[in-house]
Tab-separated table of C-alpha atoms in Angstrom:
chain	number	residue	atom	x	y	z
A	1	MET	CA	108.306	95.505	-47.720
A	2	GLU	CA	106.150	92.382	-48.098
A	3	ASP	CA	103.706	92.232	-51.014
A	4	MET	CA	100.516	90.841	-49.619
A	5	SER	CA	98.845	90.742	-52.940
A	6	ARG	CA	101.056	87.921	-53.988
A	7	ARG	CA	100.045	84.311	-53.349
A	8	ARG	CA	101.385	82.870	-50.190
A	9	ILE	CA	102.910	79.228	-49.875
A	10	GLY	CA	103.715	77.995	-46.658
A	11	ILE	CA	106.193	75.019	-45.734
A	12	LEU	CA	106.345	73.033	-42.589
A	13	VAL	CA	108.044	69.877	-41.107
A	14	GLY	CA	106.292	67.373	-38.553
A	15	GLY	CA	107.637	64.390	-37.063
A	16	GLY	CA	111.227	63.033	-36.482
A	17	PRO	CA	113.910	64.487	-38.903
A	18	ALA	CA	114.916	62.442	-41.913
A	19	PRO	CA	117.852	62.994	-44.360
A	20	GLY	CA	116.552	65.014	-47.344
A	21	ILE	CA	114.401	67.333	-45.566
A	22	ASN	CA	116.119	70.435	-46.538
A	23	SER	CA	116.480	69.226	-50.150
A	24	ALA	CA	112.408	68.986	-50.356
A	25	ILE	CA	112.097	72.437	-48.743
A	26	SER	CA	114.673	74.020	-51.348
A	27	ALA	CA	113.000	72.687	-54.305
A	28	ALA	CA	109.528	73.376	-53.424
A	29	ALA	CA	110.461	76.995	-52.399
A	30	MET	CA	112.576	77.814	-55.487
A	31	LYS	CA	109.786	76.419	-57.549
A	32	ALA	CA	107.036	78.472	-55.974
A	33	ILE	CA	109.387	81.645	-55.808
A	34	ASP	CA	109.961	81.244	-59.441
A	35	ASP	CA	106.289	81.283	-60.257
A	36	GLY	CA	105.969	84.467	-58.380
A	37	CYS	CA	104.581	83.355	-54.859
A	38	ASP	CA	106.131	84.470	-51.488
A	39	VAL	CA	107.080	81.455	-49.608
A	40	ILE	CA	106.554	81.384	-45.804
A	41	GLY	CA	108.777	78.826	-43.829
A	42	ILE	CA	106.827	77.899	-40.560
A	43	LEU	CA	108.848	76.775	-37.522
A	44	GLU	CA	108.511	74.060	-35.401
A	45	GLY	CA	105.829	72.306	-37.470
A	46	TRP	CA	102.433	72.747	-36.096
A	47	GLU	CA	103.461	73.892	-32.699
A	48	HIS	CA	103.057	77.735	-32.876
A	49	LEU	CA	100.139	77.626	-35.102
A	50	ILE	CA	98.115	75.346	-32.637
A	51	ALA	CA	98.781	78.279	-30.132
A	52	GLY	CA	97.353	80.698	-32.513
A	53	ARG	CA	100.838	82.461	-33.296
A	54	THR	CA	101.806	83.795	-36.773
A	55	ASP	CA	105.200	85.148	-35.640
A	56	MET	CA	107.212	81.993	-35.774
A	57	VAL	CA	107.570	82.144	-39.448
A	58	ARG	CA	110.420	83.534	-41.785
A	59	GLN	CA	109.931	84.315	-45.459
A	60	LEU	CA	112.391	82.055	-47.832
A	61	HIS	CA	114.139	83.558	-50.531
A	62	VAL	CA	116.376	81.820	-53.239
A	63	ALA	CA	119.343	82.718	-51.385
A	64	ASP	CA	118.093	81.088	-48.126
A	65	VAL	CA	117.495	77.620	-49.920
A	66	SER	CA	119.492	77.363	-53.062
A	67	ARG	CA	122.167	75.331	-51.435
A	68	ILE	CA	120.703	73.408	-48.518
A	69	HIS	CA	119.823	70.387	-50.502
A	70	THR	CA	123.124	68.607	-49.382
A	71	GLU	CA	122.458	69.482	-45.531
A	72	GLY	CA	120.864	67.165	-42.956
A	73	GLY	CA	118.272	68.240	-40.515
A	74	SER	CA	115.453	70.755	-41.226
A	75	ILE	CA	116.111	74.699	-41.507
A	76	LEU	CA	112.685	75.060	-40.237
A	77	ARG	CA	113.160	72.587	-37.515
A	78	THR	CA	110.296	70.215	-36.645
A	79	SER	CA	108.214	69.160	-33.609
A	80	ARG	CA	105.415	66.373	-33.096
A	81	ALA	CA	102.755	69.001	-32.013
A	82	ASN	CA	99.155	67.691	-33.143
A	83	PRO	CA	96.836	70.189	-33.876
A	84	THR	CA	94.036	67.497	-34.264
A	85	LYS	CA	94.033	66.828	-30.513
A	86	THR	CA	91.159	69.048	-29.859
A	87	PRO	CA	88.744	71.025	-31.933
A	88	GLU	CA	89.869	74.289	-30.841
A	89	SER	CA	93.490	73.375	-31.672
A	90	LEU	CA	92.441	72.403	-34.958
A	91	GLU	CA	90.546	76.105	-35.527
A	92	ARG	CA	93.277	78.067	-34.071
A	93	THR	CA	95.804	76.167	-36.724
A	94	VAL	CA	93.513	77.218	-39.459
A	95	LYS	CA	92.669	80.718	-38.283
A	96	ALA	CA	96.671	81.393	-37.967
A	97	LEU	CA	97.240	79.868	-41.248
A	98	ARG	CA	94.451	82.322	-42.689
A	99	GLU	CA	95.818	85.295	-40.961
A	100	LEU	CA	99.232	84.598	-42.988
A	101	SER	CA	97.367	84.636	-45.903
A	102	ILE	CA	98.596	81.067	-46.970
A	103	SER	CA	96.454	79.323	-49.770
A	104	GLY	CA	98.892	76.614	-50.212
A	105	LEU	CA	100.574	74.540	-47.700
A	106	VAL	CA	103.580	71.845	-48.016
A	107	THR	CA	104.036	69.655	-45.436
A	108	ILE	CA	106.592	67.253	-44.740
A	109	GLY	CA	106.162	64.542	-42.409
A	110	GLY	CA	105.252	60.922	-41.845
A	111	ASP	CA	101.754	59.495	-41.362
A	112	ASP	CA	100.861	61.479	-38.219
A	113	THR	CA	101.900	64.976	-40.225
A	114	ALA	CA	99.690	63.677	-43.052
A	115	PHE	CA	96.720	62.968	-40.681
A	116	ALA	CA	96.827	66.420	-39.430
A	117	ALA	CA	97.437	67.969	-42.690
A	118	ARG	CA	94.386	66.489	-44.348
A	119	GLU	CA	92.276	67.670	-41.208
A	120	VAL	CA	93.690	71.032	-41.464
A	121	ALA	CA	92.802	71.422	-45.201
A	122	GLU	CA	89.330	69.753	-44.517
A	123	THR	CA	88.326	72.307	-42.046
A	124	ALA	CA	89.634	75.167	-44.130
A	125	ASP	CA	87.251	73.695	-46.710
A	126	GLY	CA	89.352	74.087	-49.560
A	127	THR	CA	90.673	77.734	-49.069
A	128	ILE	CA	94.114	76.133	-47.704
A	129	ARG	CA	95.277	73.245	-49.985
A	130	VAL	CA	97.714	70.933	-48.718
A	131	ALA	CA	100.614	68.972	-50.498
A	132	HIS	CA	101.783	66.417	-48.443
A	133	VAL	CA	105.460	65.094	-49.018
A	134	PRO	CA	105.640	61.826	-47.123
A	135	LYS	CA	108.966	61.346	-45.039
A	136	THR	CA	110.231	58.710	-42.622
A	137	ILE	CA	113.238	56.437	-42.067
A	138	ASP	CA	111.001	53.806	-41.132
A	139	ASN	CA	110.043	53.287	-44.876
A	140	ASP	CA	106.595	52.168	-43.684
A	141	LEU	CA	104.281	54.153	-45.742
A	142	PRO	CA	102.505	52.197	-48.823
A	143	LEU	CA	104.008	54.294	-51.622
A	144	PRO	CA	103.284	53.694	-55.235
A	145	ALA	CA	105.522	51.484	-57.331
A	146	ASP	CA	106.878	50.230	-54.021
A	147	MET	CA	109.346	53.513	-53.778
A	148	PRO	CA	110.826	53.875	-50.431
A	149	THR	CA	110.072	56.776	-48.218
A	150	PHE	CA	112.698	59.505	-48.494
A	151	GLY	CA	115.506	59.588	-45.717
A	152	TYR	CA	115.202	55.648	-45.624
A	153	GLU	CA	118.297	54.959	-47.932
A	154	THR	CA	120.447	57.436	-46.348
A	155	ALA	CA	119.585	56.294	-42.748
A	156	ARG	CA	120.146	52.449	-44.089
A	157	TRP	CA	123.679	53.299	-45.367
A	158	VAL	CA	124.726	55.290	-42.389
A	159	GLY	CA	123.353	52.424	-40.125
A	160	SER	CA	125.101	49.617	-41.850
A	161	GLU	CA	128.623	51.591	-41.805
A	162	LEU	CA	128.103	51.899	-38.136
A	163	CYS	CA	126.925	48.351	-37.676
A	164	LEU	CA	130.281	47.212	-39.860
A	165	ASN	CA	132.545	49.035	-37.460
A	166	LEU	CA	130.713	47.349	-34.576
A	167	MET	CA	131.027	43.913	-35.973
A	168	GLU	CA	134.860	44.648	-36.072
A	169	ASP	CA	134.737	45.385	-32.677
A	170	SER	CA	132.951	42.523	-31.752
A	171	ARG	CA	135.530	40.001	-33.444
A	172	THR	CA	138.466	42.005	-32.080
A	173	THR	CA	136.874	41.878	-28.339
A	174	ASN	CA	135.122	38.549	-28.425
A	175	ARG	CA	131.751	40.318	-27.534
A	176	TRP	CA	128.375	40.902	-28.592
A	177	PHE	CA	126.249	43.768	-29.785
A	178	PHE	CA	122.709	44.292	-29.055
A	179	VAL	CA	121.509	46.983	-31.167
A	180	VAL	CA	117.987	48.329	-31.378
A	181	VAL	CA	117.135	50.307	-34.550
A	182	MET	CA	114.272	52.855	-35.048
A	183	GLY	CA	111.059	51.883	-36.461
A	184	ARG	CA	107.843	51.746	-34.803
A	185	GLN	CA	105.380	49.616	-36.648
A	186	ALA	CA	107.776	48.106	-39.661
A	187	GLY	CA	111.125	46.583	-39.251
A	188	HIS	CA	112.283	47.839	-42.818
A	189	LEU	CA	115.269	49.923	-41.516
A	190	ALA	CA	116.490	47.291	-38.837
A	191	LEU	CA	116.306	44.617	-41.687
A	192	GLY	CA	117.861	46.732	-44.400
A	193	ILE	CA	120.848	47.609	-42.067
A	194	GLY	CA	120.983	44.167	-40.995
A	195	ARG	CA	121.120	42.942	-44.607
A	196	ALA	CA	123.682	45.565	-45.659
A	197	ALA	CA	126.102	44.974	-42.900
A	198	GLY	CA	125.821	40.994	-42.778
A	199	ALA	CA	124.552	41.387	-39.033
A	200	THR	CA	124.756	38.018	-37.177
A	201	CYS	CA	121.010	38.086	-36.616
A	202	THR	CA	117.936	40.590	-36.998
A	203	ILE	CA	114.727	40.502	-35.391
A	204	ILE	CA	111.771	42.407	-36.645
A	205	GLY	CA	108.175	42.523	-35.198
A	206	GLU	CA	106.699	41.130	-38.590
A	207	GLU	CA	108.181	37.483	-38.190
A	208	PHE	CA	106.193	36.943	-34.834
A	209	LYS	CA	102.828	35.673	-35.977
A	210	GLY	CA	99.519	37.221	-34.029
A	211	ASP	CA	98.932	40.542	-32.743
A	212	ARG	CA	101.187	40.094	-29.682
A	213	ILE	CA	104.789	39.129	-28.799
A	214	THR	CA	106.332	38.551	-25.504
A	215	PHE	CA	109.731	39.824	-23.825
A	216	ASP	CA	110.573	36.034	-23.441
A	217	ASP	CA	110.157	35.240	-26.936
A	218	VAL	CA	112.998	37.773	-28.146
A	219	CYS	CA	115.077	37.013	-25.299
A	220	THR	CA	115.000	33.236	-26.532
A	221	ILE	CA	115.889	34.002	-30.114
A	222	LEU	CA	118.852	36.028	-28.969
A	223	GLU	CA	120.272	33.407	-26.326
A	224	GLY	CA	119.821	30.705	-28.999
A	225	ALA	CA	121.686	32.763	-31.327
A	226	ILE	CA	124.487	33.287	-29.077
A	227	LEU	CA	124.500	29.402	-27.938
A	228	LYS	CA	124.550	28.687	-31.930
A	229	ARG	CA	127.407	30.721	-32.557
A	230	ARG	CA	129.502	29.198	-29.763
A	231	ALA	CA	128.675	25.773	-30.892
A	232	LEU	CA	130.347	26.758	-34.364
A	233	GLY	CA	133.356	28.173	-32.514
A	234	ARG	CA	132.887	31.974	-32.108
A	235	ARG	CA	131.952	34.090	-29.285
A	236	ASP	CA	131.210	37.357	-30.957
A	237	GLY	CA	128.365	38.454	-32.726
A	238	LEU	CA	125.755	41.529	-33.547
A	239	ALA	CA	122.081	41.061	-33.378
A	240	ILE	CA	119.865	44.099	-34.613
A	241	ILE	CA	116.539	44.480	-32.910
A	242	ALA	CA	113.770	46.539	-34.376
A	243	GLU	CA	112.438	48.915	-31.907
A	244	GLY	CA	108.868	48.078	-33.191
A	245	ILE	CA	109.012	44.837	-31.423
A	246	GLY	CA	107.941	46.979	-28.244
A	247	GLU	CA	104.799	48.079	-30.265
A	248	LYS	CA	103.535	44.517	-30.372
A	249	MET	CA	104.127	43.715	-26.713
A	250	ASP	CA	101.335	44.033	-24.139
A	251	PRO	CA	101.814	47.708	-22.687
A	252	GLU	CA	101.315	46.146	-19.355
A	253	GLU	CA	104.103	43.790	-19.830
A	254	LEU	CA	106.201	46.378	-21.130
A	255	ALA	CA	105.338	48.558	-17.867
A	256	GLY	CA	106.485	45.777	-15.622
A	257	LEU	CA	109.854	45.475	-17.118
A	258	PRO	CA	112.726	46.779	-14.764
A	259	GLY	CA	113.324	50.154	-15.341
A	260	VAL	CA	110.384	50.874	-17.864
A	261	HIS	CA	107.960	53.705	-17.614
A	262	VAL	CA	105.622	53.788	-20.487
A	263	GLU	CA	104.806	57.282	-21.876
A	264	TYR	CA	102.601	58.195	-24.932
A	265	ASP	CA	103.174	60.976	-27.262
A	266	ALA	CA	100.883	63.970	-28.794
A	267	TYR	CA	99.190	61.285	-31.440
A	268	GLY	CA	98.653	58.445	-28.401
A	269	HIS	CA	101.646	56.257	-29.653
A	270	ILE	CA	103.806	54.807	-26.957
A	271	ARG	CA	107.233	56.583	-26.624
A	272	LEU	CA	109.405	53.557	-27.683
A	273	ALA	CA	112.586	55.710	-27.648
A	274	GLU	CA	112.146	55.962	-23.890
A	275	ILE	CA	112.274	52.414	-23.400
A	276	PRO	CA	115.730	51.024	-22.993
A	277	MET	CA	115.030	47.937	-24.826
A	278	GLU	CA	118.557	47.169	-25.863
A	279	THR	CA	119.535	47.322	-22.229
A	280	ILE	CA	116.774	45.615	-20.676
A	281	LEU	CA	117.459	42.660	-23.431
A	282	LYS	CA	121.122	42.684	-22.586
A	283	ARG	CA	120.278	41.925	-18.560
A	284	ALA	CA	117.732	39.465	-19.173
A	285	VAL	CA	120.029	37.200	-21.611
A	286	GLN	CA	122.977	37.837	-19.389
A	287	LYS	CA	121.079	36.457	-16.532
A	288	ARG	CA	119.974	33.391	-18.406
A	289	PHE	CA	123.533	32.551	-18.787
A	290	ALA	CA	124.545	33.559	-15.134
A	291	ASP	CA	121.818	31.020	-14.001
A	292	ARG	CA	123.593	28.269	-15.658
A	293	GLY	CA	127.144	29.349	-14.021
A	294	ASP	CA	128.327	30.871	-17.295
A	295	SER	CA	128.691	34.542	-18.769
A	296	VAL	CA	128.252	36.498	-21.789
A	297	THR	CA	129.726	39.911	-22.521
A	298	ILE	CA	127.130	42.169	-24.188
A	299	THR	CA	127.255	45.911	-25.112
A	300	ASP	CA	123.764	47.409	-25.713
A	301	LEU	CA	123.168	50.258	-28.108
A	302	ARG	CA	120.440	52.270	-30.063
A	303	LEU	CA	120.689	53.651	-33.426
A	304	GLY	CA	118.339	56.067	-34.604
A	305	TYR	CA	119.332	59.771	-33.527
A	306	GLU	CA	122.554	58.987	-35.356
A	307	LEU	CA	120.767	58.455	-38.693
A	308	ARG	CA	117.821	61.117	-38.679
A	309	CYS	CA	119.963	64.198	-39.622
A	310	ALA	CA	122.721	62.629	-41.634
A	311	LYS	CA	123.679	64.274	-44.697
A	312	PRO	CA	121.556	62.819	-47.499
A	313	ILE	CA	123.040	60.537	-50.096
A	314	THR	CA	122.603	61.430	-53.680
A	315	PHE	CA	119.606	58.955	-54.063
A	316	ASP	CA	117.826	60.779	-51.323
A	317	ILE	CA	118.831	64.441	-52.643
A	318	ASP	CA	117.713	63.684	-56.163
A	319	TYR	CA	114.564	61.963	-54.624
A	320	THR	CA	113.383	64.973	-52.542
A	321	ARG	CA	113.904	67.464	-55.061
A	322	THR	CA	111.623	65.844	-57.308
A	323	LEU	CA	109.143	65.338	-54.680
A	324	GLY	CA	109.524	69.203	-53.697
A	325	PHE	CA	109.055	70.430	-57.081
A	326	GLY	CA	106.177	68.407	-57.586
A	327	ALA	CA	104.521	69.633	-54.315
A	328	ALA	CA	104.801	73.034	-55.243
A	329	ARG	CA	103.528	72.677	-58.968
A	330	PHE	CA	100.531	70.858	-57.621
A	331	LEU	CA	99.706	73.645	-55.367
A	332	LEU	CA	100.201	76.250	-58.042
A	333	SER	CA	97.845	74.309	-60.513
A	334	GLU	CA	93.977	73.801	-60.722
A	335	PRO	CA	92.963	70.363	-59.104
A	336	LYS	CA	92.413	67.799	-61.680
A	337	ASP	CA	89.450	66.070	-59.892
A	338	GLU	CA	87.228	66.514	-56.769
A	339	SER	CA	89.338	63.930	-54.883
A	340	LEU	CA	92.286	66.457	-54.827
A	341	ARG	CA	90.090	69.613	-53.937
A	342	VAL	CA	91.464	69.899	-50.267
A	343	GLY	CA	95.117	68.309	-51.380
A	344	GLY	CA	96.903	64.942	-51.483
A	345	ARG	CA	100.229	63.004	-50.916
A	346	VAL	CA	103.084	63.724	-53.471
A	347	SER	CA	104.794	60.441	-54.590
A	348	LEU	CA	107.090	59.352	-57.053
A	349	GLY	CA	105.645	56.876	-59.708
A	350	ARG	CA	107.032	54.294	-62.321
A	351	GLY	CA	109.220	56.137	-64.757
A	352	GLY	CA	110.170	59.187	-62.735
A	353	HIS	CA	106.242	60.669	-62.806
A	354	VAL	CA	105.294	62.781	-60.242
A	355	ARG	CA	101.664	61.614	-58.883
A	356	VAL	CA	99.625	63.529	-56.322
A	357	LEU	CA	96.936	60.990	-54.807
A	358	PRO	CA	94.046	61.531	-52.343
A	359	PHE	CA	94.777	61.291	-48.899
A	360	ASP	CA	91.902	58.635	-48.631
A	361	GLU	CA	93.854	56.404	-50.985
A	362	PHE	CA	96.479	55.802	-48.331
A	363	ARG	CA	93.794	55.347	-45.252
A	364	ASP	CA	92.774	52.347	-43.767
A	365	PRO	CA	88.856	52.292	-43.962
A	366	GLU	CA	88.588	50.664	-40.573
A	367	THR	CA	90.849	52.861	-38.430
A	368	GLY	CA	90.926	56.072	-40.372
A	369	ARG	CA	94.576	55.976	-40.558
A	370	THR	CA	97.361	55.508	-42.624
A	371	ARG	CA	97.757	52.121	-43.712
A	372	VAL	CA	101.414	50.665	-42.952
A	373	ARG	CA	103.671	48.904	-45.340
A	374	SER	CA	105.262	46.168	-43.244
A	375	VAL	CA	108.056	43.645	-44.093
A	376	ASP	CA	106.631	41.012	-46.342
A	377	THR	CA	107.972	37.833	-44.553
A	378	ASP	CA	106.902	35.577	-47.249
A	379	SER	CA	108.983	37.544	-49.840
A	380	GLU	CA	112.168	36.166	-51.301
A	381	ALA	CA	113.956	39.431	-50.223
A	382	TYR	CA	113.311	38.242	-46.517
A	383	GLU	CA	114.122	34.680	-47.261
A	384	VAL	CA	117.434	35.843	-48.419
A	385	ALA	CA	117.830	37.859	-45.373
A	386	ARG	CA	116.822	34.901	-43.066
A	387	GLN	CA	119.310	32.635	-44.972
A	388	TYR	CA	122.455	34.868	-44.176
A	389	MET	CA	121.504	35.140	-40.388
A	390	LEU	CA	122.624	32.748	-37.893
A	391	ARG	CA	119.785	31.564	-35.644
A	392	LEU	CA	118.491	28.526	-34.202
A	393	GLU	CA	116.597	26.607	-36.796
A	394	PRO	CA	114.635	23.233	-36.383
A	395	ALA	CA	117.335	21.485	-38.617
A	396	ASP	CA	119.702	22.266	-35.732
A	397	LEU	CA	117.495	20.448	-33.234
A	398	LYS	CA	117.072	17.424	-35.320
A	399	ASP	CA	120.640	16.974	-36.080
A	400	PRO	CA	122.113	14.956	-33.301
A	401	ASP	CA	125.623	16.079	-33.550
A	402	MET	CA	124.270	19.909	-33.659
A	403	LEU	CA	121.860	19.425	-30.721
A	404	GLU	CA	124.758	17.685	-28.653
A	405	ARG	CA	126.963	20.701	-29.356
A	406	LEU	CA	124.409	23.216	-28.489
A	407	ALA	CA	123.298	21.464	-25.298
A	408	ARG	CA	126.921	21.349	-24.262
A	409	GLN	CA	127.157	25.248	-24.589
A	410	ALA	CA	124.013	25.575	-23.001
A	411	ARG	CA	125.152	23.233	-20.034
A	412	THR	CA	122.410	20.875	-20.193
A	413	ASP	CA	121.215	17.707	-21.920
A	414	THR	CA	119.866	17.377	-25.327
A	415	SER	CA	116.444	16.505	-24.128
A	416	THR	CA	116.173	19.584	-21.888
A	417	PHE	CA	117.586	21.757	-24.589
A	418	ARG	CA	115.085	20.671	-27.178
A	419	ALA	CA	112.222	21.153	-24.935
A	420	ARG	CA	113.470	24.552	-23.892
A	421	PHE	CA	114.141	25.808	-27.385
A	422	GLY	CA	111.923	23.809	-29.647
A	423	PRO	CA	108.942	26.092	-29.388
A	424	ALA	CA	111.046	29.226	-30.254
A	425	VAL	CA	112.165	27.600	-33.641
A	426	GLY	CA	108.507	26.278	-34.373
A	427	LEU	CA	109.614	22.645	-33.270
A	428	GLU	CA	106.960	21.227	-30.999
A	429	GLU	CA	107.126	17.920	-29.041
């Protein structure tokens, strides 16, 4: 029989899966249990709480969580349900948590989950404190000491192994692979996989200056890379394209592309996973070659779901155990200052010290949303990544011999080639 006089800590997971979730759950639960608390695992994120339900929970015991730290996925499952969508949803969520006698809540998720966690805690007016553990394979949260978000390193490792296999296939069969990699607002995962695997080229949204990019911009980069590869004597290659390029395109242009129906999720984001960008790019580039009486073999793939529930590598296991422990310890202690009265984000600082920072420290004051950590295209790390890619560069169009070889592959003359591809590499007439 449950002892309702014992303090109760809840744990829930929101958003997409990431390697290391179970490790964070395990560490937080065992720390809380060790300190005399009951731990309540809340199933499917906010989804059932929004409906006011208190039955979709399970009490976690040490035996349930002590050996799950090496497993992928989430024993509590997850959802993208948004408790802040309406005032009524938010009130029902807080009411359900109070009925469960939960005074502290560990939330594991990305920026949307963090936003919802803060709103829930504010609505509860301090009676339910929140410790949010940031999670995303996108690596786009501005964490202290430039730490990666948990799950990223595992996803990068698994993704690079898969791409190395694809590159061997491309060499064997003289084909190209267009691989779209998950990452809504930042290209860290695509670039990280591309760097580790030595992909022929990687395209990320951050490399385009300005707020918008066009579908034609991306097609031209890919077409140019294929032509340059041929000019150098190879007909194979692998291009990685960050899913987030779709986020920077005009929604009306996206909706006008063949086979695209633009949908939005519970937080108002375009469902990029529902847009077959890899297939659309493949067909568009193949058409460009066909229009010149040529052909190119391209296989299109998407990486993301294969990465999210992978077994965590040792880095992410160790990292998330520390974060989970820190989350529970924070909830079991008195807040050190007023800014942490309702809760905060748990992070790992320099020297391995756990820090809990106020939610507002991560917020963009203009939008009210979490700030995004983008790829710094002015950094040496990005410069090195570009050095090892094969893409059309201004020097290629200035070198008469290379320009001649490129034009020959494109079945055109040098003047036409330069006029066609010059703007794409920043070389204006």
